């Protein structure tokens, strides 16, 4: 396991989140990523390998916004690739997750049965796609998150951001 961090503020979030990830480097990791809200939209940058790789990506493709989350990953489910790097999500939500969702296979099958399409091999993406599913059913972000957390088995820490919901 490695680290997650997040910021809700008035200043540019990416440098603050990136510094948070730097401080978590000592725990070990294989990939890293950051998501922020840019004009209310979820945007992500992810890279395999060292934080410097993510840093270079961010130099080439800066990430604006004042609300953001970040992750350093130690893969438990799925190879340490950029695609499997967190944050995971959709246009409605992005999540970072440390830990293991032990019942993810059951949840994944349930979500696929209602039409959710997975992009990664991770257990963590089930969280994102379950929250997203509840959002599409009309639940507010807090309820969508709480409904999802009730279904998770395992040990985990999670942070989420929601499109159109800066500052929370
Ligand atoms: N189980 C998750 C994954 O493999 C999170 C691992 C972690 O804690 O970094 O992506």
Short mmCIF file of N, CA and C and ligand atoms in Angstrom, two decimals:
data_model
loop_
_atom_site.label_atom_id
_atom_site.label_comp_id
_atom_site.label_asym_id
_atom_site.label_seq_id
_atom_site.Cartn_x
_atom_site.Cartn_y
_atom_site.Cartn_z
N UNK A 1 0.85 -1.20 0.00
CA UNK A 1 0.00 0.00 0.00
C UNK A 1 0.88 1.24 0.00
N UNK A 2 0.31 2.33 -0.41
CA UNK A 2 1.13 3.51 -0.61
C UNK A 2 0.41 4.74 -0.11
N UNK A 3 -0.06 5.63 -0.95
CA UNK A 3 -0.62 6.84 -0.37
C UNK A 3 -1.68 7.52 -1.21
N UNK A 4 -2.56 8.24 -0.51
CA UNK A 4 -3.51 9.11 -1.19
C UNK A 4 -3.45 10.47 -0.52
N UNK A 5 -3.77 11.51 -1.28
CA UNK A 5 -3.91 12.82 -0.66
C UNK A 5 -4.91 13.63 -1.48
N UNK A 6 -5.40 14.70 -0.90
CA UNK A 6 -6.37 15.52 -1.59
C UNK A 6 -6.37 16.93 -1.04
N UNK A 7 -6.89 17.85 -1.84
CA UNK A 7 -6.97 19.24 -1.40
C UNK A 7 -8.24 19.88 -1.94
N UNK A 8 -8.87 20.65 -1.08
CA UNK A 8 -9.99 21.50 -1.48
C UNK A 8 -9.56 22.89 -1.07
N UNK A 9 -9.37 23.80 -2.01
CA UNK A 9 -8.82 25.08 -1.59
C UNK A 9 -9.09 26.19 -2.57
N UNK A 10 -8.32 27.26 -2.41
CA UNK A 10 -8.44 28.42 -3.28
C UNK A 10 -7.26 28.52 -4.23
N UNK A 11 -6.19 27.76 -3.88
CA UNK A 11 -4.99 27.84 -4.70
C UNK A 11 -4.94 26.67 -5.68
N UNK A 12 -4.04 26.78 -6.63
CA UNK A 12 -3.83 25.74 -7.64
C UNK A 12 -3.56 24.40 -6.93
N UNK A 13 -4.39 23.41 -7.18
CA UNK A 13 -4.32 22.16 -6.39
C UNK A 13 -3.15 21.26 -6.79
N UNK A 14 -2.82 21.21 -8.09
CA UNK A 14 -1.86 20.20 -8.55
C UNK A 14 -0.52 20.27 -7.83
N UNK A 15 0.11 21.45 -7.67
CA UNK A 15 1.41 21.46 -6.97
C UNK A 15 1.30 20.99 -5.52
N UNK A 16 0.17 21.28 -4.89
CA UNK A 16 -0.01 20.88 -3.48
C UNK A 16 -0.16 19.36 -3.40
N UNK A 17 -0.98 18.81 -4.29
CA UNK A 17 -1.19 17.35 -4.30
C UNK A 17 0.13 16.66 -4.67
N UNK A 18 0.83 17.22 -5.64
CA UNK A 18 2.10 16.61 -6.08
C UNK A 18 3.09 16.58 -4.91
N UNK A 19 3.17 17.67 -4.17
CA UNK A 19 4.05 17.71 -2.99
C UNK A 19 3.61 16.67 -1.96
N UNK A 20 2.31 16.49 -1.81
CA UNK A 20 1.80 15.45 -0.91
C UNK A 20 2.28 14.08 -1.34
N UNK A 21 2.24 13.83 -2.64
CA UNK A 21 2.71 12.54 -3.16
C UNK A 21 4.21 12.38 -2.94
N UNK A 22 4.97 13.46 -3.10
CA UNK A 22 6.42 13.41 -2.82
C UNK A 22 6.66 12.94 -1.39
N UNK A 23 5.87 13.47 -0.48
CA UNK A 23 6.07 13.12 0.93
C UNK A 23 5.72 11.66 1.21
N UNK A 24 4.91 11.07 0.33
CA UNK A 24 4.51 9.66 0.51
C UNK A 24 5.44 8.70 -0.22
N UNK A 25 6.40 9.25 -0.96
CA UNK A 25 7.26 8.39 -1.79
C UNK A 25 7.98 7.31 -1.00
N UNK A 26 8.35 7.64 0.24
CA UNK A 26 9.15 6.71 1.06
C UNK A 26 8.42 5.38 1.27
N UNK A 27 7.10 5.38 1.09
CA UNK A 27 6.33 4.15 1.32
C UNK A 27 6.44 3.17 0.16
N UNK A 28 7.01 3.64 -0.96
CA UNK A 28 7.15 2.76 -2.12
C UNK A 28 5.91 2.85 -3.00
N UNK A 29 6.12 2.70 -4.32
CA UNK A 29 4.99 2.80 -5.26
C UNK A 29 5.49 2.41 -6.64
N UNK A 30 4.55 2.14 -7.54
CA UNK A 30 4.94 1.75 -8.90
C UNK A 30 4.37 2.68 -9.97
N UNK A 31 3.47 3.58 -9.58
CA UNK A 31 2.86 4.51 -10.53
C UNK A 31 2.14 5.59 -9.72
N UNK A 32 1.71 6.63 -10.41
CA UNK A 32 1.11 7.75 -9.67
C UNK A 32 0.16 8.52 -10.57
N UNK A 33 -0.74 9.26 -9.95
CA UNK A 33 -1.66 10.07 -10.74
C UNK A 33 -2.36 11.13 -9.92
N UNK A 34 -2.91 12.10 -10.62
CA UNK A 34 -3.64 13.21 -10.00
C UNK A 34 -4.89 13.48 -10.83
N UNK A 35 -6.00 13.81 -10.16
CA UNK A 35 -7.20 14.31 -10.85
C UNK A 35 -7.62 15.60 -10.19
N UNK A 36 -8.10 16.54 -10.99
CA UNK A 36 -8.63 17.80 -10.46
C UNK A 36 -9.94 18.12 -11.17
N UNK A 37 -10.62 19.13 -10.64
CA UNK A 37 -11.80 19.65 -11.32
C UNK A 37 -11.39 20.91 -12.07
N UNK A 38 -11.56 20.88 -13.38
CA UNK A 38 -11.20 22.02 -14.23
C UNK A 38 -12.50 22.56 -14.82
N UNK A 39 -12.87 23.76 -14.37
CA UNK A 39 -14.17 24.31 -14.78
C UNK A 39 -15.30 23.30 -14.54
N UNK A 40 -15.21 22.61 -13.43
CA UNK A 40 -16.25 21.66 -13.05
C UNK A 40 -16.11 20.27 -13.64
N UNK A 41 -15.17 20.11 -14.58
CA UNK A 41 -14.98 18.81 -15.23
C UNK A 41 -13.83 18.03 -14.57
N UNK A 42 -13.99 16.70 -14.53
CA UNK A 42 -12.92 15.84 -13.99
C UNK A 42 -11.84 15.69 -15.05
N UNK A 43 -10.58 15.99 -14.66
CA UNK A 43 -9.45 15.74 -15.57
C UNK A 43 -8.39 14.96 -14.83
N UNK A 44 -7.71 14.07 -15.53
CA UNK A 44 -6.74 13.19 -14.88
C UNK A 44 -5.41 13.18 -15.64
N UNK A 45 -4.32 12.96 -14.88
CA UNK A 45 -3.02 12.65 -15.48
C UNK A 45 -2.44 11.49 -14.68
N UNK A 46 -1.95 10.47 -15.38
CA UNK A 46 -1.43 9.29 -14.70
C UNK A 46 -0.17 8.81 -15.41
N UNK A 47 0.76 8.25 -14.64
CA UNK A 47 2.00 7.75 -15.26
C UNK A 47 2.52 6.55 -14.48
N UNK A 48 3.05 5.58 -15.24
CA UNK A 48 3.74 4.45 -14.59
C UNK A 48 5.10 4.93 -14.13
N UNK A 49 5.64 4.25 -13.12
CA UNK A 49 7.01 4.55 -12.67
C UNK A 49 7.05 5.70 -11.69
N UNK A 50 8.20 6.37 -11.69
CA UNK A 50 8.48 7.38 -10.67
C UNK A 50 7.62 8.64 -10.82
N UNK A 51 7.51 9.35 -9.73
CA UNK A 51 6.76 10.62 -9.73
C UNK A 51 7.29 11.59 -10.76
N UNK A 52 8.60 11.51 -11.05
CA UNK A 52 9.17 12.40 -12.06
C UNK A 52 8.47 12.20 -13.42
N UNK A 53 8.05 10.97 -13.69
CA UNK A 53 7.32 10.72 -14.95
C UNK A 53 6.00 11.49 -14.96
N UNK A 54 5.30 11.44 -13.80
CA UNK A 54 4.06 12.21 -13.69
C UNK A 54 4.37 13.71 -13.78
N UNK A 55 5.46 14.11 -13.15
CA UNK A 55 5.86 15.53 -13.19
C UNK A 55 6.07 16.01 -14.61
N UNK A 56 6.75 15.19 -15.43
CA UNK A 56 7.00 15.58 -16.83
C UNK A 56 5.69 15.66 -17.61
N UNK A 57 4.79 14.70 -17.33
CA UNK A 57 3.47 14.71 -18.00
C UNK A 57 2.73 16.00 -17.65
N UNK A 58 2.82 16.39 -16.39
CA UNK A 58 2.11 17.60 -15.95
C UNK A 58 2.74 18.87 -16.53
N UNK A 59 4.07 18.81 -16.77
CA UNK A 59 4.70 19.97 -17.41
C UNK A 59 4.18 20.12 -18.84
N UNK A 60 4.04 18.98 -19.52
CA UNK A 60 3.57 19.01 -20.92
C UNK A 60 2.08 19.29 -21.01
N UNK A 61 1.33 18.77 -20.03
CA UNK A 61 -0.13 18.91 -20.01
C UNK A 61 -0.58 19.35 -18.63
N UNK A 62 -0.44 20.64 -18.31
CA UNK A 62 -0.76 21.11 -16.96
C UNK A 62 -2.22 20.83 -16.59
N UNK A 63 -2.42 20.71 -15.28
CA UNK A 63 -3.73 20.39 -14.75
C UNK A 63 -4.15 21.54 -13.84
N UNK A 64 -5.13 22.32 -14.29
CA UNK A 64 -5.60 23.46 -13.50
C UNK A 64 -6.57 22.96 -12.42
N UNK A 65 -7.18 23.90 -11.71
CA UNK A 65 -8.20 23.54 -10.72
C UNK A 65 -7.71 23.71 -9.30
N UNK A 66 -8.67 23.90 -8.40
CA UNK A 66 -8.35 24.12 -6.99
C UNK A 66 -8.83 22.97 -6.09
N UNK A 67 -9.46 21.97 -6.69
CA UNK A 67 -9.89 20.77 -5.96
C UNK A 67 -9.22 19.58 -6.62
N UNK A 68 -8.48 18.78 -5.85
CA UNK A 68 -7.77 17.67 -6.49
C UNK A 68 -7.46 16.52 -5.55
N UNK A 69 -7.20 15.36 -6.16
CA UNK A 69 -6.81 14.17 -5.41
C UNK A 69 -5.61 13.53 -6.09
N UNK A 70 -4.79 12.83 -5.30
CA UNK A 70 -3.61 12.18 -5.88
C UNK A 70 -3.36 10.83 -5.25
N UNK A 71 -2.55 10.03 -5.95
CA UNK A 71 -2.34 8.64 -5.54
C UNK A 71 -0.95 8.19 -5.93
N UNK A 72 -0.29 7.49 -5.04
CA UNK A 72 0.85 6.66 -5.41
C UNK A 72 0.41 5.22 -5.21
N UNK A 73 0.62 4.40 -6.26
CA UNK A 73 0.03 3.05 -6.26
C UNK A 73 1.08 1.97 -6.00
N UNK A 74 0.70 1.01 -5.22
CA UNK A 74 1.45 -0.24 -5.10
C UNK A 74 0.48 -1.31 -5.55
N UNK A 75 0.63 -1.76 -6.78
CA UNK A 75 -0.38 -2.60 -7.42
C UNK A 75 -0.66 -3.88 -6.65
N UNK A 76 -1.91 -4.16 -6.42
CA UNK A 76 -2.32 -5.47 -5.89
C UNK A 76 -3.15 -6.22 -6.92
N UNK A 77 -3.89 -5.51 -7.76
CA UNK A 77 -4.74 -6.13 -8.77
C UNK A 77 -4.53 -5.39 -10.09
N UNK A 78 -3.84 -6.03 -10.99
CA UNK A 78 -3.57 -5.39 -12.28
C UNK A 78 -2.13 -4.90 -12.33
N UNK A 79 -1.58 -4.94 -13.52
CA UNK A 79 -0.17 -4.58 -13.71
C UNK A 79 0.08 -3.10 -13.40
N UNK A 80 1.33 -2.74 -13.10
CA UNK A 80 1.65 -1.34 -12.79
C UNK A 80 1.79 -0.48 -14.04
N UNK A 81 0.70 -0.30 -14.74
CA UNK A 81 0.68 0.47 -15.99
C UNK A 81 0.01 1.83 -15.76
N UNK A 82 0.16 2.71 -16.75
CA UNK A 82 -0.52 4.02 -16.65
C UNK A 82 -2.04 3.83 -16.63
N UNK A 83 -2.51 2.86 -17.41
CA UNK A 83 -3.97 2.63 -17.47
C UNK A 83 -4.53 2.20 -16.11
N UNK A 84 -3.76 1.37 -15.40
CA UNK A 84 -4.22 0.89 -14.10
C UNK A 84 -3.94 1.87 -12.97
N UNK A 85 -3.14 2.92 -13.26
CA UNK A 85 -2.83 3.91 -12.22
C UNK A 85 -4.09 4.68 -11.85
N UNK A 86 -4.17 5.06 -10.60
CA UNK A 86 -5.29 5.88 -10.12
C UNK A 86 -4.97 7.34 -10.45
N UNK A 87 -5.92 8.26 -10.42
CA UNK A 87 -7.34 8.10 -10.13
C UNK A 87 -8.08 7.35 -11.24
N UNK A 88 -9.13 6.62 -10.82
CA UNK A 88 -10.04 5.99 -11.74
C UNK A 88 -11.33 6.79 -11.76
N UNK A 89 -12.10 6.64 -12.84
CA UNK A 89 -13.36 7.35 -12.82
C UNK A 89 -14.01 7.50 -14.17
N UNK A 90 -14.97 8.38 -14.18
CA UNK A 90 -15.77 8.68 -15.37
C UNK A 90 -15.83 10.21 -15.48
N UNK A 91 -16.68 10.70 -16.35
CA UNK A 91 -16.81 12.17 -16.43
C UNK A 91 -17.53 12.72 -15.20
N UNK A 92 -18.14 11.86 -14.41
CA UNK A 92 -18.89 12.33 -13.23
C UNK A 92 -18.10 12.28 -11.93
N UNK A 93 -17.13 11.37 -11.82
CA UNK A 93 -16.44 11.16 -10.54
C UNK A 93 -15.04 10.63 -10.80
N UNK A 94 -14.11 10.97 -9.89
CA UNK A 94 -12.78 10.34 -9.89
C UNK A 94 -12.48 9.92 -8.46
N UNK A 95 -11.82 8.76 -8.33
CA UNK A 95 -11.50 8.26 -7.00
C UNK A 95 -10.04 7.81 -6.94
N UNK A 96 -9.46 7.91 -5.73
CA UNK A 96 -8.19 7.26 -5.44
C UNK A 96 -8.43 6.31 -4.27
N UNK A 97 -7.73 5.20 -4.30
CA UNK A 97 -8.00 4.14 -3.31
C UNK A 97 -6.70 3.47 -2.89
N UNK A 98 -6.52 3.36 -1.61
CA UNK A 98 -5.46 2.53 -1.05
C UNK A 98 -6.09 1.33 -0.41
N UNK A 99 -5.52 0.16 -0.65
CA UNK A 99 -6.02 -1.04 0.01
C UNK A 99 -6.52 -2.05 -1.00
N UNK A 100 -7.38 -2.92 -0.53
CA UNK A 100 -7.90 -4.00 -1.39
C UNK A 100 -9.40 -4.13 -1.17
N UNK A 101 -10.16 -4.19 -2.27
CA UNK A 101 -11.59 -4.47 -2.19
C UNK A 101 -11.76 -5.97 -2.41
N UNK A 102 -12.02 -6.68 -1.33
CA UNK A 102 -11.99 -8.14 -1.41
C UNK A 102 -13.15 -8.71 -2.23
N UNK A 103 -14.28 -8.03 -2.24
CA UNK A 103 -15.43 -8.54 -3.00
C UNK A 103 -15.55 -7.87 -4.38
N UNK A 104 -14.43 -7.42 -4.94
CA UNK A 104 -14.53 -6.63 -6.18
C UNK A 104 -15.05 -7.46 -7.35
N UNK A 105 -14.77 -8.77 -7.37
CA UNK A 105 -15.22 -9.56 -8.53
C UNK A 105 -16.76 -9.60 -8.58
N UNK A 106 -17.37 -9.79 -7.41
CA UNK A 106 -18.84 -9.80 -7.35
C UNK A 106 -19.38 -8.44 -7.79
N UNK A 107 -18.78 -7.38 -7.26
CA UNK A 107 -19.27 -6.03 -7.58
C UNK A 107 -19.07 -5.73 -9.07
N UNK A 108 -17.93 -6.16 -9.58
CA UNK A 108 -17.66 -5.91 -11.01
C UNK A 108 -18.70 -6.59 -11.89
N UNK A 109 -19.02 -7.84 -11.56
CA UNK A 109 -20.04 -8.55 -12.35
C UNK A 109 -21.39 -7.82 -12.28
N UNK A 110 -21.74 -7.38 -11.08
CA UNK A 110 -23.01 -6.63 -10.91
C UNK A 110 -23.03 -5.38 -11.78
N UNK A 111 -21.91 -4.66 -11.76
CA UNK A 111 -21.84 -3.38 -12.49
C UNK A 111 -21.85 -3.62 -13.99
N UNK A 112 -21.14 -4.66 -14.43
CA UNK A 112 -21.14 -4.97 -15.87
C UNK A 112 -22.55 -5.36 -16.32
N UNK A 113 -23.29 -6.02 -15.42
CA UNK A 113 -24.66 -6.44 -15.77
C UNK A 113 -25.58 -5.24 -15.98
N UNK A 114 -25.26 -4.10 -15.35
CA UNK A 114 -26.10 -2.92 -15.57
C UNK A 114 -25.45 -1.95 -16.57
N UNK A 115 -24.42 -2.44 -17.27
CA UNK A 115 -23.90 -1.67 -18.40
C UNK A 115 -22.66 -0.85 -18.13
N UNK A 116 -22.10 -0.93 -16.93
CA UNK A 116 -20.88 -0.16 -16.67
C UNK A 116 -19.70 -0.84 -17.37
N UNK A 117 -18.85 -0.04 -17.98
CA UNK A 117 -17.74 -0.59 -18.78
C UNK A 117 -16.41 -0.28 -18.07
N UNK A 118 -15.68 -1.34 -17.74
CA UNK A 118 -14.41 -1.19 -17.04
C UNK A 118 -13.26 -0.92 -18.02
N UNK A 119 -12.36 -0.05 -17.60
CA UNK A 119 -11.19 0.27 -18.44
C UNK A 119 -9.92 -0.37 -17.88
N UNK A 120 -9.96 -0.85 -16.62
CA UNK A 120 -8.73 -1.29 -15.97
C UNK A 120 -8.90 -2.70 -15.40
N UNK A 121 -7.77 -3.22 -14.89
CA UNK A 121 -7.77 -4.56 -14.25
C UNK A 121 -7.85 -4.43 -12.74
N UNK A 122 -8.06 -3.24 -12.23
CA UNK A 122 -7.94 -3.03 -10.78
C UNK A 122 -9.22 -3.37 -10.03
N UNK A 123 -9.05 -3.69 -8.75
CA UNK A 123 -10.20 -3.80 -7.85
C UNK A 123 -10.82 -2.42 -7.61
N UNK A 124 -9.98 -1.40 -7.63
CA UNK A 124 -10.40 -0.04 -7.26
C UNK A 124 -11.44 0.56 -8.20
N UNK A 125 -11.36 0.19 -9.47
CA UNK A 125 -12.28 0.80 -10.43
C UNK A 125 -13.74 0.45 -10.11
N UNK A 126 -13.95 -0.66 -9.38
CA UNK A 126 -15.34 -0.98 -8.99
C UNK A 126 -15.93 0.15 -8.14
N UNK A 127 -15.08 0.79 -7.33
CA UNK A 127 -15.57 1.90 -6.49
C UNK A 127 -16.06 3.03 -7.39
N UNK A 128 -15.20 3.41 -8.34
CA UNK A 128 -15.54 4.53 -9.23
C UNK A 128 -16.82 4.24 -10.00
N UNK A 129 -16.91 3.02 -10.54
CA UNK A 129 -18.06 2.73 -11.40
C UNK A 129 -19.34 2.48 -10.61
N UNK A 130 -19.19 2.12 -9.34
CA UNK A 130 -20.40 1.99 -8.52
C UNK A 130 -20.91 3.39 -8.12
N UNK A 131 -20.00 4.26 -7.72
CA UNK A 131 -20.41 5.64 -7.41
C UNK A 131 -21.04 6.26 -8.66
N UNK A 132 -20.39 6.06 -9.79
CA UNK A 132 -20.91 6.62 -11.05
C UNK A 132 -22.31 6.09 -11.33
N UNK A 133 -22.50 4.78 -11.11
CA UNK A 133 -23.83 4.20 -11.35
C UNK A 133 -24.87 4.89 -10.48
N UNK A 134 -24.58 5.07 -9.20
CA UNK A 134 -25.56 5.73 -8.31
C UNK A 134 -25.81 7.18 -8.76
N UNK A 135 -24.78 7.85 -9.23
CA UNK A 135 -24.98 9.22 -9.72
C UNK A 135 -25.93 9.22 -10.91
N UNK A 136 -25.77 8.24 -11.78
CA UNK A 136 -26.67 8.19 -12.96
C UNK A 136 -28.10 7.87 -12.54
N UNK A 137 -28.27 7.27 -11.35
CA UNK A 137 -29.61 6.96 -10.84
C UNK A 137 -30.22 8.15 -10.11
N UNK A 138 -29.50 9.26 -10.06
CA UNK A 138 -30.04 10.48 -9.47
C UNK A 138 -29.63 10.74 -8.03
N UNK A 139 -28.76 9.89 -7.49
CA UNK A 139 -28.28 10.14 -6.13
C UNK A 139 -27.29 11.31 -6.13
N UNK A 140 -27.32 12.10 -5.04
CA UNK A 140 -26.34 13.17 -4.85
C UNK A 140 -24.98 12.53 -4.53
N UNK A 141 -23.89 13.27 -4.75
CA UNK A 141 -22.56 12.69 -4.53
C UNK A 141 -22.39 12.00 -3.18
N UNK A 142 -22.83 12.66 -2.13
CA UNK A 142 -22.64 12.08 -0.79
C UNK A 142 -23.37 10.74 -0.66
N UNK A 143 -24.60 10.69 -1.14
CA UNK A 143 -25.38 9.45 -1.05
C UNK A 143 -24.78 8.37 -1.97
N UNK A 144 -24.36 8.78 -3.14
CA UNK A 144 -23.74 7.82 -4.07
C UNK A 144 -22.49 7.20 -3.43
N UNK A 145 -21.71 8.04 -2.74
CA UNK A 145 -20.49 7.54 -2.08
C UNK A 145 -20.86 6.63 -0.91
N UNK A 146 -21.82 7.05 -0.10
CA UNK A 146 -22.18 6.25 1.08
C UNK A 146 -22.79 4.91 0.66
N UNK A 147 -23.65 4.93 -0.34
CA UNK A 147 -24.23 3.67 -0.84
C UNK A 147 -23.13 2.71 -1.29
N UNK A 148 -22.12 3.27 -1.94
CA UNK A 148 -21.02 2.45 -2.44
C UNK A 148 -20.18 1.91 -1.28
N UNK A 149 -19.84 2.76 -0.34
CA UNK A 149 -18.98 2.32 0.78
C UNK A 149 -19.62 1.18 1.54
N UNK A 150 -20.96 1.21 1.62
CA UNK A 150 -21.67 0.13 2.34
C UNK A 150 -21.45 -1.23 1.68
N UNK A 151 -21.16 -1.22 0.38
CA UNK A 151 -21.03 -2.49 -0.36
C UNK A 151 -19.59 -3.04 -0.35
N UNK A 152 -18.64 -2.23 0.10
CA UNK A 152 -17.23 -2.64 -0.02
C UNK A 152 -16.81 -3.51 1.15
N UNK A 153 -16.09 -4.60 0.82
CA UNK A 153 -15.48 -5.43 1.86
C UNK A 153 -13.98 -5.36 1.68
N UNK A 154 -13.27 -5.21 2.80
CA UNK A 154 -11.82 -5.12 2.71
C UNK A 154 -11.31 -3.99 3.57
N UNK A 155 -10.04 -3.65 3.35
CA UNK A 155 -9.42 -2.54 4.08
C UNK A 155 -9.10 -1.46 3.06
N UNK A 156 -9.53 -0.26 3.34
CA UNK A 156 -9.33 0.75 2.31
C UNK A 156 -9.40 2.18 2.86
N UNK A 157 -8.74 3.07 2.13
CA UNK A 157 -8.92 4.51 2.29
C UNK A 157 -9.23 5.05 0.90
N UNK A 158 -10.21 5.94 0.82
CA UNK A 158 -10.67 6.42 -0.48
C UNK A 158 -10.84 7.93 -0.43
N UNK A 159 -10.50 8.61 -1.52
CA UNK A 159 -10.87 10.02 -1.69
C UNK A 159 -11.54 10.16 -3.06
N UNK A 160 -12.51 11.08 -3.14
CA UNK A 160 -13.29 11.23 -4.38
C UNK A 160 -13.48 12.71 -4.70
N UNK A 161 -13.58 13.01 -5.99
CA UNK A 161 -14.04 14.34 -6.42
C UNK A 161 -15.18 14.13 -7.41
N UNK A 162 -16.08 15.11 -7.45
CA UNK A 162 -17.30 14.99 -8.26
C UNK A 162 -17.39 16.16 -9.22
N UNK A 163 -17.67 15.86 -10.47
CA UNK A 163 -17.82 16.91 -11.48
C UNK A 163 -18.89 17.91 -11.01
N UNK A 164 -18.57 19.18 -11.16
CA UNK A 164 -19.52 20.23 -10.81
C UNK A 164 -19.60 20.51 -9.33
N UNK A 165 -18.75 19.88 -8.53
CA UNK A 165 -18.80 20.06 -7.09
C UNK A 165 -17.44 20.50 -6.54
N UNK A 166 -16.97 21.63 -7.02
CA UNK A 166 -15.74 22.18 -6.47
C UNK A 166 -15.95 22.57 -5.01
N UNK A 167 -14.90 22.44 -4.24
CA UNK A 167 -14.95 22.91 -2.86
C UNK A 167 -15.62 21.94 -1.92
N UNK A 168 -15.80 20.69 -2.34
CA UNK A 168 -16.37 19.72 -1.39
C UNK A 168 -15.78 18.34 -1.62
N1 LIG B 1 -5.69 -2.43 -4.89
C1 LIG B 1 -5.48 -1.19 -5.59
C2 LIG B 1 -4.77 -1.39 -6.91
O1 LIG B 1 -4.18 -2.42 -7.15
C3 LIG B 1 -4.81 -0.12 -4.73
C4 LIG B 1 -3.40 -0.50 -4.36
C5 LIG B 1 -2.77 0.59 -3.46
O2 LIG B 1 -3.11 0.62 -2.25
O3 LIG B 1 -1.99 1.36 -3.98
O4 LIG B 1 -4.81 -0.50 -7.72
#
